[in-house]
Amino acid sequence: MNVLLSRVHGWWDGRTVRERRLLAVMLVLIAGVLAWLAVVRPVQAWQIEAADRRLEAEATLVEVRSGLARIAAPTTPAPANAEGLEPLVRRTAGTAGLAVVTTMAPDGGLGIQMSQAPGRETFVWLAALEADHGVRICSLGVTENADATLNLDGSLGRNGCSAAG
């Protein structure tokens, strides 16, 4: 080992100051590239995979909550208009983990507004409203945010929509 180190030391001493500096810069750059390839890129890949798994888990959670709500529903069907439209929308949105603001729509129906809503969960909730409760989507405006969430503005109706909606 000492022989090898003495050869390297002799070789290094035989270089000019300029060559030594260039070799040192080259070694630092090689070490930086190796650190990037061995540490930074795998960590970034793990972070992206974790974010994807989180989105899948959130979507599964919404589906499970929706399924539990259907299972926990009373066995005797309630009359169609037993619960008002606004309480129904608020209750089902809460079950799905969504925050919805209800307003009066221009056509006189129930208006809904959501900001920074997760896309998949929101559309699963709207589909469940339509399929399970007979609520119609009269109008729906969707804007995508930079963080992949949605802003929604729309109106809902139970027995159909008016001509304005």
PDB file of C-alpha atoms in Angstrom:
ATOM      1  CA  MET A   1       0.000   0.000   0.000  1.00  0.00           C
ATOM      2  CA  ASN A   2       2.864   2.337   0.843  1.00  0.00           C
ATOM      3  CA  VAL A   3       4.451   1.623  -2.520  1.00  0.00           C
ATOM      4  CA  LEU A   4       1.255   2.558  -4.313  1.00  0.00           C
ATOM      5  CA  LEU A   5       0.853   5.754  -2.298  1.00  0.00           C
ATOM      6  CA  SER A   6       4.469   6.723  -2.883  1.00  0.00           C
ATOM      7  CA  ARG A   7       3.993   6.221  -6.655  1.00  0.00           C
ATOM      8  CA  VAL A   8       0.843   8.352  -6.657  1.00  0.00           C
ATOM      9  CA  HIS A   9       2.567  10.991  -4.537  1.00  0.00           C
ATOM     10  CA  GLY A  10       5.547  11.004  -6.911  1.00  0.00           C
ATOM     11  CA  TRP A  11       3.250  11.266  -9.910  1.00  0.00           C
ATOM     12  CA  TRP A  12       1.323  14.134  -8.248  1.00  0.00           C
ATOM     13  CA  ASP A  13       4.553  15.988  -7.413  1.00  0.00           C
ATOM     14  CA  GLY A  14       5.608  15.650 -11.050  1.00  0.00           C
ATOM     15  CA  ARG A  15       2.594  17.711 -12.179  1.00  0.00           C
ATOM     16  CA  THR A  16       2.678  21.480 -12.523  1.00  0.00           C
ATOM     17  CA  VAL A  17       0.493  23.654 -10.298  1.00  0.00           C
ATOM     18  CA  ARG A  18      -1.859  24.290 -13.201  1.00  0.00           C
ATOM     19  CA  GLU A  19      -2.229  20.545 -13.894  1.00  0.00           C
ATOM     20  CA  ARG A  20      -2.854  19.853 -10.199  1.00  0.00           C
ATOM     21  CA  ARG A  21      -5.636  22.438 -10.119  1.00  0.00           C
ATOM     22  CA  LEU A  22      -7.233  21.046 -13.275  1.00  0.00           C
ATOM     23  CA  LEU A  23      -7.063  17.495 -11.906  1.00  0.00           C
ATOM     24  CA  ALA A  24      -8.571  18.627  -8.572  1.00  0.00           C
ATOM     25  CA  VAL A  25     -11.452  20.379 -10.370  1.00  0.00           C
ATOM     26  CA  MET A  26     -11.996  17.268 -12.502  1.00  0.00           C
ATOM     27  CA  LEU A  27     -12.142  15.042  -9.406  1.00  0.00           C
ATOM     28  CA  VAL A  28     -14.603  17.404  -7.697  1.00  0.00           C
ATOM     29  CA  LEU A  29     -16.842  17.374 -10.797  1.00  0.00           C
ATOM     30  CA  ILE A  30     -16.703  13.579 -11.022  1.00  0.00           C
ATOM     31  CA  ALA A  31     -17.598  13.312  -7.321  1.00  0.00           C
ATOM     32  CA  GLY A  32     -20.520  15.728  -7.852  1.00  0.00           C
ATOM     33  CA  VAL A  33     -21.882  13.737 -10.784  1.00  0.00           C
ATOM     34  CA  LEU A  34     -21.571  10.476  -8.855  1.00  0.00           C
ATOM     35  CA  ALA A  35     -23.357  12.013  -5.844  1.00  0.00           C
ATOM     36  CA  TRP A  36     -26.122  13.256  -8.163  1.00  0.00           C
ATOM     37  CA  LEU A  37     -26.570   9.853  -9.781  1.00  0.00           C
ATOM     38  CA  ALA A  38     -26.256   7.820  -6.565  1.00  0.00           C
ATOM     39  CA  VAL A  39     -28.221  10.020  -4.133  1.00  0.00           C
ATOM     40  CA  VAL A  40     -30.274  12.840  -5.619  1.00  0.00           C
ATOM     41  CA  ARG A  41     -31.947  11.046  -8.533  1.00  0.00           C
ATOM     42  CA  PRO A  42     -33.096   8.022  -6.493  1.00  0.00           C
ATOM     43  CA  VAL A  43     -34.468  10.307  -3.762  1.00  0.00           C
ATOM     44  CA  GLN A  44     -36.430  12.300  -6.341  1.00  0.00           C
ATOM     45  CA  ALA A  45     -37.800   9.091  -7.863  1.00  0.00           C
ATOM     46  CA  TRP A  46     -38.886   7.848  -4.428  1.00  0.00           C
ATOM     47  CA  GLN A  47     -40.588  11.178  -3.745  1.00  0.00           C
ATOM     48  CA  ILE A  48     -42.553  11.029  -7.008  1.00  0.00           C
ATOM     49  CA  GLU A  49     -43.581   7.414  -6.350  1.00  0.00           C
ATOM     50  CA  ALA A  50     -44.720   8.319  -2.833  1.00  0.00           C
ATOM     51  CA  ALA A  51     -46.842  11.186  -4.177  1.00  0.00           C
ATOM     52  CA  ASP A  52     -48.454   8.838  -6.724  1.00  0.00           C
ATOM     53  CA  ARG A  53     -49.192   6.241  -4.037  1.00  0.00           C
ATOM     54  CA  ARG A  54     -50.711   8.978  -1.847  1.00  0.00           C
ATOM     55  CA  LEU A  55     -53.072  10.083  -4.634  1.00  0.00           C
ATOM     56  CA  GLU A  56     -54.125   6.489  -5.221  1.00  0.00           C
ATOM     57  CA  ALA A  57     -54.727   6.014  -1.500  1.00  0.00           C
ATOM     58  CA  GLU A  58     -56.843   9.184  -1.308  1.00  0.00           C
ATOM     59  CA  ALA A  59     -58.974   8.031  -4.233  1.00  0.00           C
ATOM     60  CA  THR A  60     -59.401   4.616  -2.639  1.00  0.00           C
ATOM     61  CA  LEU A  61     -60.403   6.280   0.629  1.00  0.00           C
ATOM     62  CA  VAL A  62     -63.150   8.247  -1.122  1.00  0.00           C
ATOM     63  CA  GLU A  63     -64.426   5.080  -2.792  1.00  0.00           C
ATOM     64  CA  VAL A  64     -64.393   3.202   0.522  1.00  0.00           C
ATOM     65  CA  ARG A  65     -66.237   6.030   2.306  1.00  0.00           C
ATOM     66  CA  SER A  66     -68.818   6.092  -0.463  1.00  0.00           C
ATOM     67  CA  GLY A  67     -69.240   2.324  -0.207  1.00  0.00           C
ATOM     68  CA  LEU A  68     -69.553   2.501   3.565  1.00  0.00           C
ATOM     69  CA  ALA A  69     -72.187   5.193   3.250  1.00  0.00           C
ATOM     70  CA  ARG A  70     -74.176   2.923   0.922  1.00  0.00           C
ATOM     71  CA  ILE A  71     -73.795  -0.064   3.244  1.00  0.00           C
ATOM     72  CA  ALA A  72     -74.714   1.950   6.335  1.00  0.00           C
ATOM     73  CA  ALA A  73     -77.823   3.336   4.637  1.00  0.00           C
ATOM     74  CA  PRO A  74     -81.103   2.102   6.119  1.00  0.00           C
ATOM     75  CA  THR A  75     -82.518  -1.016   4.505  1.00  0.00           C
ATOM     76  CA  THR A  76     -85.894   0.602   3.888  1.00  0.00           C
ATOM     77  CA  PRO A  77     -85.610   3.229   1.196  1.00  0.00           C
ATOM     78  CA  ALA A  78     -86.464   6.716   2.356  1.00  0.00           C
ATOM     79  CA  PRO A  79     -88.869   8.782   0.303  1.00  0.00           C
ATOM     80  CA  ALA A  80     -87.091  10.574  -2.532  1.00  0.00           C
ATOM     81  CA  ASN A  81     -87.669  14.060  -1.140  1.00  0.00           C
ATOM     82  CA  ALA A  82     -87.322  13.191   2.557  1.00  0.00           C
ATOM     83  CA  GLU A  83     -84.059  15.103   2.801  1.00  0.00           C
ATOM     84  CA  GLY A  84     -83.652  18.509   1.220  1.00  0.00           C
ATOM     85  CA  LEU A  85     -81.180  18.950  -1.597  1.00  0.00           C
ATOM     86  CA  GLU A  86     -78.816  21.231   0.304  1.00  0.00           C
ATOM     87  CA  PRO A  87     -78.498  18.988   3.400  1.00  0.00           C
ATOM     88  CA  LEU A  88     -77.991  16.000   1.095  1.00  0.00           C
ATOM     89  CA  VAL A  89     -75.215  17.753  -0.827  1.00  0.00           C
ATOM     90  CA  ARG A  90     -73.480  18.895   2.370  1.00  0.00           C
ATOM     91  CA  ARG A  91     -73.764  15.467   4.023  1.00  0.00           C
ATOM     92  CA  THR A  92     -72.463  13.497   1.044  1.00  0.00           C
ATOM     93  CA  ALA A  93     -69.643  15.987   0.425  1.00  0.00           C
ATOM     94  CA  GLY A  94     -68.581  15.678   4.056  1.00  0.00           C
ATOM     95  CA  THR A  95     -68.650  11.891   3.780  1.00  0.00           C
ATOM     96  CA  ALA A  96     -66.433  12.104   0.692  1.00  0.00           C
ATOM     97  CA  GLY A  97     -64.016  14.431   2.491  1.00  0.00           C
ATOM     98  CA  LEU A  98     -64.842  17.445   0.323  1.00  0.00           C
ATOM     99  CA  ALA A  99     -65.575  21.035   1.304  1.00  0.00           C
ATOM    100  CA  VAL A 100     -68.487  22.489  -0.669  1.00  0.00           C
ATOM    101  CA  VAL A 101     -70.093  25.923  -0.405  1.00  0.00           C
ATOM    102  CA  THR A 102     -73.769  26.048  -1.331  1.00  0.00           C
ATOM    103  CA  THR A 103     -75.301  29.156  -2.875  1.00  0.00           C
ATOM    104  CA  MET A 104     -78.327  30.170  -4.905  1.00  0.00           C
ATOM    105  CA  ALA A 105     -77.742  29.411  -8.578  1.00  0.00           C
ATOM    106  CA  PRO A 106     -78.806  31.947 -11.232  1.00  0.00           C
ATOM    107  CA  ASP A 107     -81.456  29.500 -12.475  1.00  0.00           C
ATOM    108  CA  GLY A 108     -82.951  29.282  -8.986  1.00  0.00           C
ATOM    109  CA  GLY A 109     -81.507  25.854  -8.163  1.00  0.00           C
ATOM    110  CA  LEU A 110     -78.834  24.947  -5.668  1.00  0.00           C
ATOM    111  CA  GLY A 111     -75.438  26.384  -6.575  1.00  0.00           C
ATOM    112  CA  ILE A 112     -72.221  24.749  -5.490  1.00  0.00           C
ATOM    113  CA  GLN A 113     -68.728  26.144  -5.307  1.00  0.00           C
ATOM    114  CA  MET A 114     -65.533  24.320  -4.459  1.00  0.00           C
ATOM    115  CA  SER A 115     -61.986  25.590  -4.461  1.00  0.00           C
ATOM    116  CA  GLN A 116     -58.860  23.465  -4.490  1.00  0.00           C
ATOM    117  CA  ALA A 117     -60.913  20.299  -4.784  1.00  0.00           C
ATOM    118  CA  PRO A 118     -59.161  17.036  -5.670  1.00  0.00           C
ATOM    119  CA  GLY A 119     -60.250  16.073  -9.174  1.00  0.00           C
ATOM    120  CA  ARG A 120     -60.963  12.367  -8.986  1.00  0.00           C
ATOM    121  CA  GLU A 121     -62.706  12.481  -5.607  1.00  0.00           C
ATOM    122  CA  THR A 122     -64.893  15.366  -6.731  1.00  0.00           C
ATOM    123  CA  PHE A 123     -66.120  13.587  -9.854  1.00  0.00           C
ATOM    124  CA  VAL A 124     -66.674  10.348  -7.925  1.00  0.00           C
ATOM    125  CA  TRP A 125     -68.829  12.346  -5.472  1.00  0.00           C
ATOM    126  CA  LEU A 126     -70.801  14.016  -8.289  1.00  0.00           C
ATOM    127  CA  ALA A 127     -71.373  10.659  -9.998  1.00  0.00           C
ATOM    128  CA  ALA A 128     -72.569   9.152  -6.703  1.00  0.00           C
ATOM    129  CA  LEU A 129     -74.975  12.081  -6.214  1.00  0.00           C
ATOM    130  CA  GLU A 130     -76.444  11.445  -9.631  1.00  0.00           C
ATOM    131  CA  ALA A 131     -76.574   7.644  -9.410  1.00  0.00           C
ATOM    132  CA  ASP A 132     -77.584   7.163  -5.781  1.00  0.00           C
ATOM    133  CA  HIS A 133     -79.765  10.207  -5.083  1.00  0.00           C
ATOM    134  CA  GLY A 134     -81.105  11.276  -8.480  1.00  0.00           C
ATOM    135  CA  VAL A 135     -79.456  14.701  -8.291  1.00  0.00           C
ATOM    136  CA  ARG A 136     -78.816  16.219 -11.717  1.00  0.00           C
ATOM    137  CA  ILE A 137     -75.870  18.422 -12.568  1.00  0.00           C
ATOM    138  CA  CYS A 138     -77.492  21.369 -14.321  1.00  0.00           C
ATOM    139  CA  SER A 139     -74.298  23.306 -14.990  1.00  0.00           C
ATOM    140  CA  LEU A 140     -70.674  22.837 -14.097  1.00  0.00           C
ATOM    141  CA  GLY A 141     -67.694  25.094 -14.655  1.00  0.00           C
ATOM    142  CA  VAL A 142     -64.290  23.611 -13.886  1.00  0.00           C
ATOM    143  CA  THR A 143     -60.947  25.413 -13.717  1.00  0.00           C
ATOM    144  CA  GLU A 144     -57.685  23.580 -13.083  1.00  0.00           C
ATOM    145  CA  ASN A 145     -55.241  25.114 -10.618  1.00  0.00           C
ATOM    146  CA  ALA A 146     -51.463  24.995 -10.872  1.00  0.00           C
ATOM    147  CA  ASP A 147     -51.313  22.405  -8.062  1.00  0.00           C
ATOM    148  CA  ALA A 148     -53.556  19.942 -10.013  1.00  0.00           C
ATOM    149  CA  THR A 149     -56.619  20.744  -7.907  1.00  0.00           C
ATOM    150  CA  LEU A 150     -59.867  22.112  -9.326  1.00  0.00           C
ATOM    151  CA  ASN A 151     -62.133  25.081  -8.771  1.00  0.00           C
ATOM    152  CA  LEU A 152     -65.772  24.217  -9.455  1.00  0.00           C
ATOM    153  CA  ASP A 153     -68.819  26.395  -9.883  1.00  0.00           C
ATOM    154  CA  GLY A 154     -72.111  24.805 -10.818  1.00  0.00           C
ATOM    155  CA  SER A 155     -75.717  24.127 -10.042  1.00  0.00           C
ATOM    156  CA  LEU A 156     -77.640  21.021  -9.076  1.00  0.00           C
ATOM    157  CA  GLY A 157     -81.287  20.070  -9.343  1.00  0.00           C
ATOM    158  CA  ARG A 158     -83.324  17.145  -8.158  1.00  0.00           C
ATOM    159  CA  ASN A 159     -86.249  17.043 -10.636  1.00  0.00           C
ATOM    160  CA  GLY A 160     -84.427  18.370 -13.668  1.00  0.00           C
ATOM    161  CA  CYS A 161     -82.993  21.703 -14.629  1.00  0.00           C
ATOM    162  CA  SER A 162     -84.732  24.868 -15.716  1.00  0.00           C
ATOM    163  CA  ALA A 163     -84.280  26.323 -19.201  1.00  0.00           C
ATOM    164  CA  ALA A 164     -81.741  28.857 -17.882  1.00  0.00           C
ATOM    165  CA  GLY A 165     -79.478  26.079 -16.514  1.00  0.00           C
TER     166      GLY A 165
END
